[in-house]
Amino acid sequence: MNFKLIYISPNGTTEKTTQILKNVIEKDGHTVELINLGAGKNREDFGQILEIIDEADIVGFGAPAYHMDMLEPMKRFFQAMQTAGRVYQFGAFLYLNYGGITSGKAFSNTALLFASMDIPLIGAMKVMAPHFHHLDSFPTQTTEAFIQEFYEALQAKDFALILNDRLKALFSPRKKRVNLIYPLVHIIGKKRELPITIKPDICKNCGKCVKECPVAAISIKCVATIDLEKCIHCYHCSVICKLGAVEVPVEKLDKMIQLNKCIIGMENPPNEIYR
Ligand SMILES: Cc1cc2nc3c(=O)[nH]c(=O)nc-3n(C[C@H](O)[C@H](O)[C@H](O)COP(=O)(O)O)c2cc1C
């Protein structure tokens, strides 16, 4: 079969999950093409990707959870799929990397959207991964084994679709607390996005951040400058700038994560297959 894995991964953990999936699927004798929504032309032009997925038997969509939802470029791609008004012939699965707090309504919102486009869902998984300033430890052997287990679970069911009337219950947030406080935490989280600044005295105009910002929000005006209207606060620029010119208040971010852990708690189990 022909698989396409479409993903976005500002800080690299979803990309690693994607690579593991690719290896496992290829080992099983299928072909896999990877499409990074945050790279090059894909950042602005989804037209060609819509053509490519037409050839697929199965498409996997991978994104990190940000503010209890899928990261924005993936949501924008779903909107493009919807607006294109095509008839999609493939089966789809979803995978989310998240910090272990909650994937919120990312799965349920997407499942409903796919149902409205008549795209059959064959499964989903969430994988716990570290935040961008603690990336070294990912993936553990347990995580790799879990990702393989996810593929095997889909394959064992012959990639059969999940019936629409099961979607709501299957993908509803695991913790009641998420359902209760979702709108509040979602809004506060968005409001408390921490500012990213580029230090003009350190920036050497190398252009790496300009080329790699997943939403093309950085341009060079004497030095690299961020368009805060476009910025999605994914912190990719701070991870890739080896000069340390991109400043992020990591301590404040850590405090916010700790607060979220207190309010919402951590998911148990941290990795989960939805089938
Ligand atoms: C601004 C921001 C919002 C986040 N929101 C959530 C969230 O709602 N739930 C959660 O469990 N993790 C959350 N995370 C953690 C990321 O989902 C996690 O670090 C993920 O591994 C990032 O994927 P990537 O490495 O592919 O970019 C958030 C991280 C950031 C920076």
Coordinates of C-alpha atoms and ligand atoms in Angstrom, one line a residue:
M1 CA 0.0 0.0 0.0
N2 CA 0.9 3.6 -0.5
F3 CA 1.3 5.6 2.8
K4 CA 1.8 9.4 3.1
L5 CA 2.8 10.9 6.5
I6 CA 2.0 14.6 6.7
Y7 CA 3.4 16.2 9.8
I8 CA 4.5 19.4 11.5
S9 CA 7.2 19.4 14.2
P10 CA 8.7 22.7 15.3
N11 CA 10.9 21.0 17.9
G12 CA 11.6 17.7 16.3
T13 CA 9.8 15.1 18.5
T14 CA 6.9 14.6 16.1
E15 CA 9.4 14.3 13.3
K16 CA 11.2 11.5 15.2
T17 CA 7.8 9.8 15.8
T18 CA 7.2 10.1 12.0
Q19 CA 10.5 8.6 11.2
I20 CA 9.9 5.6 13.5
L21 CA 6.5 5.1 11.9
K22 CA 8.0 5.3 8.4
N23 CA 10.6 2.6 9.3
V24 CA 7.9 0.3 10.8
I25 CA 5.5 0.7 7.8
E26 CA 8.3 0.1 5.3
K27 CA 9.5 -3.0 7.1
D28 CA 6.0 -4.3 6.6
G29 CA 6.5 -3.9 2.8
H30 CA 4.6 -0.7 2.1
T31 CA 5.8 2.6 0.5
V32 CA 5.9 5.7 2.6
E33 CA 6.3 9.3 1.6
L34 CA 7.0 12.0 4.2
I35 CA 5.6 15.5 3.8
N36 CA 6.7 18.2 6.3
L37 CA 4.2 21.0 6.4
G38 CA 6.7 23.3 8.1
A39 CA 9.4 23.0 5.4
G40 CA 10.1 25.1 2.3
K41 CA 7.3 25.6 -0.2
N42 CA 4.9 23.5 1.9
R43 CA 4.7 26.4 4.4
E44 CA 2.6 28.5 2.1
D45 CA 1.3 26.3 -0.7
F46 CA -0.8 23.3 0.2
G47 CA -2.0 22.8 -3.4
Q48 CA 0.7 20.3 -4.3
I49 CA 0.2 18.3 -1.1
L50 CA -3.5 17.9 -1.9
E51 CA -2.5 16.4 -5.2
I52 CA 0.0 14.0 -3.6
I53 CA -2.5 12.7 -1.0
D54 CA -4.8 11.7 -3.9
E55 CA -2.4 8.9 -4.7
A56 CA -2.5 7.5 -1.1
D57 CA -4.2 4.5 0.3
I58 CA -3.5 5.7 3.9
V59 CA -2.5 9.1 5.2
G60 CA -1.2 9.7 8.7
F61 CA -1.4 13.2 10.1
G62 CA 1.1 14.1 12.8
A63 CA 1.3 17.2 14.9
P64 CA 2.2 18.4 18.4
A65 CA -0.6 19.4 20.8
Y66 CA -0.4 23.1 21.5
H67 CA -3.0 24.7 23.8
M68 CA -5.0 21.5 23.9
D69 CA -5.4 21.4 20.1
M70 CA -3.3 20.5 17.0
L71 CA -0.6 23.0 16.1
E72 CA -1.9 25.6 13.7
P73 CA -0.3 24.7 10.4
M74 CA -2.0 21.3 10.6
K75 CA -5.3 22.9 11.4
R76 CA -4.8 25.2 8.4
F77 CA -4.1 22.2 6.2
F78 CA -7.3 20.5 7.3
Q79 CA -9.2 23.8 6.4
A80 CA -7.5 23.7 2.9
M81 CA -8.7 20.1 2.5
Q82 CA -12.2 21.1 3.4
T83 CA -12.2 24.2 1.1
A84 CA -10.8 22.2 -1.8
G85 CA -14.1 20.3 -1.7
R86 CA -12.5 17.1 -3.1
V87 CA -13.6 13.5 -2.6
Y88 CA -10.9 11.8 -0.6
Q89 CA -10.3 8.1 -1.1
F90 CA -7.8 7.4 1.6
G91 CA -8.1 6.1 5.1
A92 CA -6.6 8.4 7.8
F93 CA -4.9 8.1 11.1
L94 CA -3.8 10.8 13.6
Y95 CA -0.8 11.0 15.8
L96 CA 0.0 13.7 18.4
N97 CA 3.1 14.3 20.4
Y98 CA 2.2 16.1 23.6
G99 CA 3.8 17.1 26.9
G100 CA 1.8 14.5 28.8
I101 CA -0.7 17.1 30.2
T102 CA -3.6 16.7 27.7
S103 CA -4.2 16.5 24.0
G104 CA -7.5 18.3 24.8
K105 CA -10.0 18.2 22.0
A106 CA -7.4 17.8 19.2
F107 CA -8.6 14.3 18.3
S108 CA -12.3 14.9 18.8
N109 CA -12.3 18.1 16.7
T110 CA -10.3 16.5 13.9
A111 CA -12.4 13.3 14.0
L112 CA -15.6 15.3 13.5
L113 CA -14.1 17.4 10.8
F114 CA -12.9 14.2 8.9
A115 CA -16.3 12.7 9.3
S116 CA -17.8 15.8 7.7
M117 CA -15.4 15.2 4.7
D118 CA -16.3 11.5 4.6
I119 CA -12.7 10.6 5.4
P120 CA -12.6 7.3 7.3
L121 CA -10.5 7.3 10.4
I122 CA -8.6 4.1 11.1
G123 CA -7.0 5.0 14.4
A124 CA -5.0 7.5 16.4
M125 CA -2.3 7.6 19.0
K126 CA -0.8 10.1 21.4
V127 CA 2.9 10.0 22.4
M128 CA 4.3 11.8 25.4
A129 CA 7.4 13.8 24.5
P130 CA 9.5 16.4 26.3
H131 CA 9.2 20.2 25.9
F132 CA 11.6 21.9 23.5
H133 CA 14.3 22.7 26.0
H134 CA 14.6 19.1 27.2
L135 CA 14.8 17.3 23.8
D136 CA 17.7 14.9 24.3
S137 CA 15.8 12.2 26.0
F138 CA 13.4 11.5 23.1
P139 CA 12.5 8.8 22.0
T140 CA 13.0 6.2 24.8
Q141 CA 13.0 2.5 23.9
T142 CA 9.5 2.3 25.4
T143 CA 8.3 5.1 23.1
E144 CA 9.7 3.4 20.1
A145 CA 8.1 0.1 21.1
F146 CA 4.8 1.9 21.6
I147 CA 4.9 3.5 18.2
Q148 CA 5.5 0.1 16.6
E149 CA 2.6 -1.3 18.7
F150 CA 0.3 1.4 17.3
Y151 CA 1.1 0.4 13.7
E152 CA 0.6 -3.3 14.6
A153 CA -2.8 -2.4 16.1
L154 CA -3.9 -0.8 12.9
Q155 CA -2.6 -3.6 10.8
A156 CA -4.1 -6.3 13.0
K157 CA -7.5 -4.8 12.2
D158 CA -6.7 -4.7 8.5
F159 CA -6.7 -0.8 8.6
A160 CA -10.5 -1.0 9.1
L161 CA -12.3 2.3 9.7
I162 CA -13.7 3.3 13.0
L163 CA -17.5 3.6 12.8
N164 CA -18.7 7.2 13.0
D165 CA -21.0 6.6 15.9
R166 CA -18.0 5.6 18.0
L167 CA -15.9 8.7 17.3
K168 CA -17.3 11.0 19.9
A169 CA -16.9 8.6 22.8
L170 CA -13.6 7.3 21.6
F171 CA -11.9 10.7 21.3
S172 CA -13.5 12.6 24.2
P173 CA -10.8 14.0 26.5
R174 CA -9.7 11.4 29.0
K175 CA -10.1 13.6 32.0
K176 CA -13.4 15.2 33.0
R177 CA -11.5 18.2 34.2
V178 CA -10.4 18.9 30.6
N179 CA -14.0 19.0 29.4
L180 CA -14.9 21.4 32.2
I181 CA -12.1 23.8 31.9
Y182 CA -11.2 23.5 28.3
P183 CA -12.5 26.9 27.1
L184 CA -10.9 28.7 30.0
V185 CA -7.4 27.0 29.8
H186 CA -7.5 27.3 26.0
I187 CA -8.0 31.0 26.1
I188 CA -5.7 31.7 29.0
G189 CA -3.0 29.6 27.4
K190 CA -3.2 31.6 24.1
K191 CA -3.1 34.9 26.0
R192 CA -0.1 33.8 28.0
E193 CA 2.0 32.8 25.0
L194 CA 5.5 34.0 25.9
P195 CA 7.2 36.5 23.7
I196 CA 10.2 35.5 21.6
T197 CA 12.8 38.2 20.9
I198 CA 15.8 38.2 18.6
K199 CA 18.8 40.0 20.0
P200 CA 20.2 42.3 17.3
D201 CA 23.7 42.4 18.9
I202 CA 24.0 38.6 18.6
C203 CA 22.1 37.9 15.3
K204 CA 24.5 37.4 12.4
N205 CA 21.8 37.4 9.7
C206 CA 22.5 33.8 8.8
G207 CA 18.9 33.4 7.7
K208 CA 18.4 29.9 9.1
C209 CA 15.4 31.0 11.2
V210 CA 13.9 32.8 8.2
K211 CA 14.2 29.6 6.1
E212 CA 12.9 27.3 8.8
C213 CA 10.1 29.2 10.6
P214 CA 7.1 26.9 10.0
V215 CA 4.8 29.9 9.3
A216 CA 7.4 32.2 7.5
A217 CA 7.0 34.8 10.3
I218 CA 10.7 35.9 10.3
S219 CA 12.3 38.2 7.8
I220 CA 15.7 40.0 7.6
K221 CA 15.4 43.7 8.1
C222 CA 19.1 44.6 9.0
V223 CA 18.7 41.7 11.5
A224 CA 16.1 38.9 11.8
T225 CA 12.8 40.3 12.8
I226 CA 9.6 38.4 13.9
D227 CA 6.2 39.3 12.7
L228 CA 4.2 38.7 15.9
E229 CA 0.9 38.6 14.0
K230 CA 2.1 35.4 12.2
C231 CA 4.2 33.9 15.0
I232 CA 2.6 30.7 16.5
H233 CA 5.0 30.6 19.5
C234 CA 6.3 27.2 18.6
Y235 CA 9.9 28.2 19.6
H236 CA 11.5 26.4 16.6
C237 CA 13.7 29.5 16.0
S238 CA 15.1 29.3 19.5
V239 CA 15.9 25.6 19.1
I240 CA 17.8 26.0 15.8
C241 CA 19.7 29.3 16.5
K242 CA 23.0 28.0 17.7
L243 CA 24.2 31.6 18.4
G244 CA 21.6 32.0 21.1
A245 CA 20.2 35.1 19.4
V246 CA 16.6 34.0 19.9
E247 CA 15.5 34.6 23.5
V248 CA 12.7 32.8 25.1
P249 CA 11.8 33.1 28.8
V250 CA 12.3 29.4 29.5
E251 CA 11.8 29.8 33.3
K252 CA 8.4 31.5 32.8
L253 CA 7.5 28.8 30.4
D254 CA 8.5 26.1 32.9
K255 CA 6.3 27.8 35.5
M256 CA 3.4 27.8 33.2
I257 CA 3.8 24.1 32.5
Q258 CA 4.0 23.4 36.2
L259 CA 0.8 25.4 36.8
N260 CA -1.0 23.5 34.0
K261 CA 0.2 20.2 35.5
C262 CA -1.3 21.3 38.9
I263 CA -4.6 22.4 37.3
I264 CA -5.1 19.6 34.8
G265 CA -2.8 16.9 36.0
M266 CA -0.9 14.4 33.8
E267 CA -2.5 11.8 31.5
N268 CA -2.4 8.2 32.6
P269 CA -1.4 6.2 30.6
P270 CA 0.9 8.8 29.0
N271 CA 0.9 7.0 25.6
E272 CA -2.4 5.8 24.2
I273 CA -3.8 4.1 21.2
Y274 CA -7.3 4.9 20.0
R275 CA -8.9 2.2 17.9
Ligands
LIG1 C1 3.1 26.9 23.4 C2 3.0 25.4 23.8 C3 1.8 24.8 24.1 C4 1.7 23.5 24.4 N1 0.5 23.0 24.7 C5 0.4 21.7 25.2 C6 -0.8 21.1 25.6 O1 -1.9 21.7 25.5 N2 -0.8 19.9 26.1 C7 0.3 19.1 26.2 O2 0.3 18.0 26.8 N3 1.5 19.6 25.8 C8 1.6 20.8 25.2 N4 2.8 21.3 24.8 C9 4.0 20.5 24.7 C10 4.2 20.0 23.2 O3 3.0 19.3 22.7 C11 5.3 18.9 23.2 O4 6.5 19.6 23.7 C12 5.6 18.3 21.8 O5 6.5 17.2 22.0 C13 6.2 19.3 20.8 O6 6.3 18.6 19.5 P1 7.4 18.9 18.5 O7 8.7 18.5 19.2 O8 7.2 18.0 17.3 O9 7.4 20.3 18.1 C14 2.9 22.7 24.4 C15 4.1 23.3 24.1 C16 4.2 24.6 23.8 C17 5.6 25.2 23.5

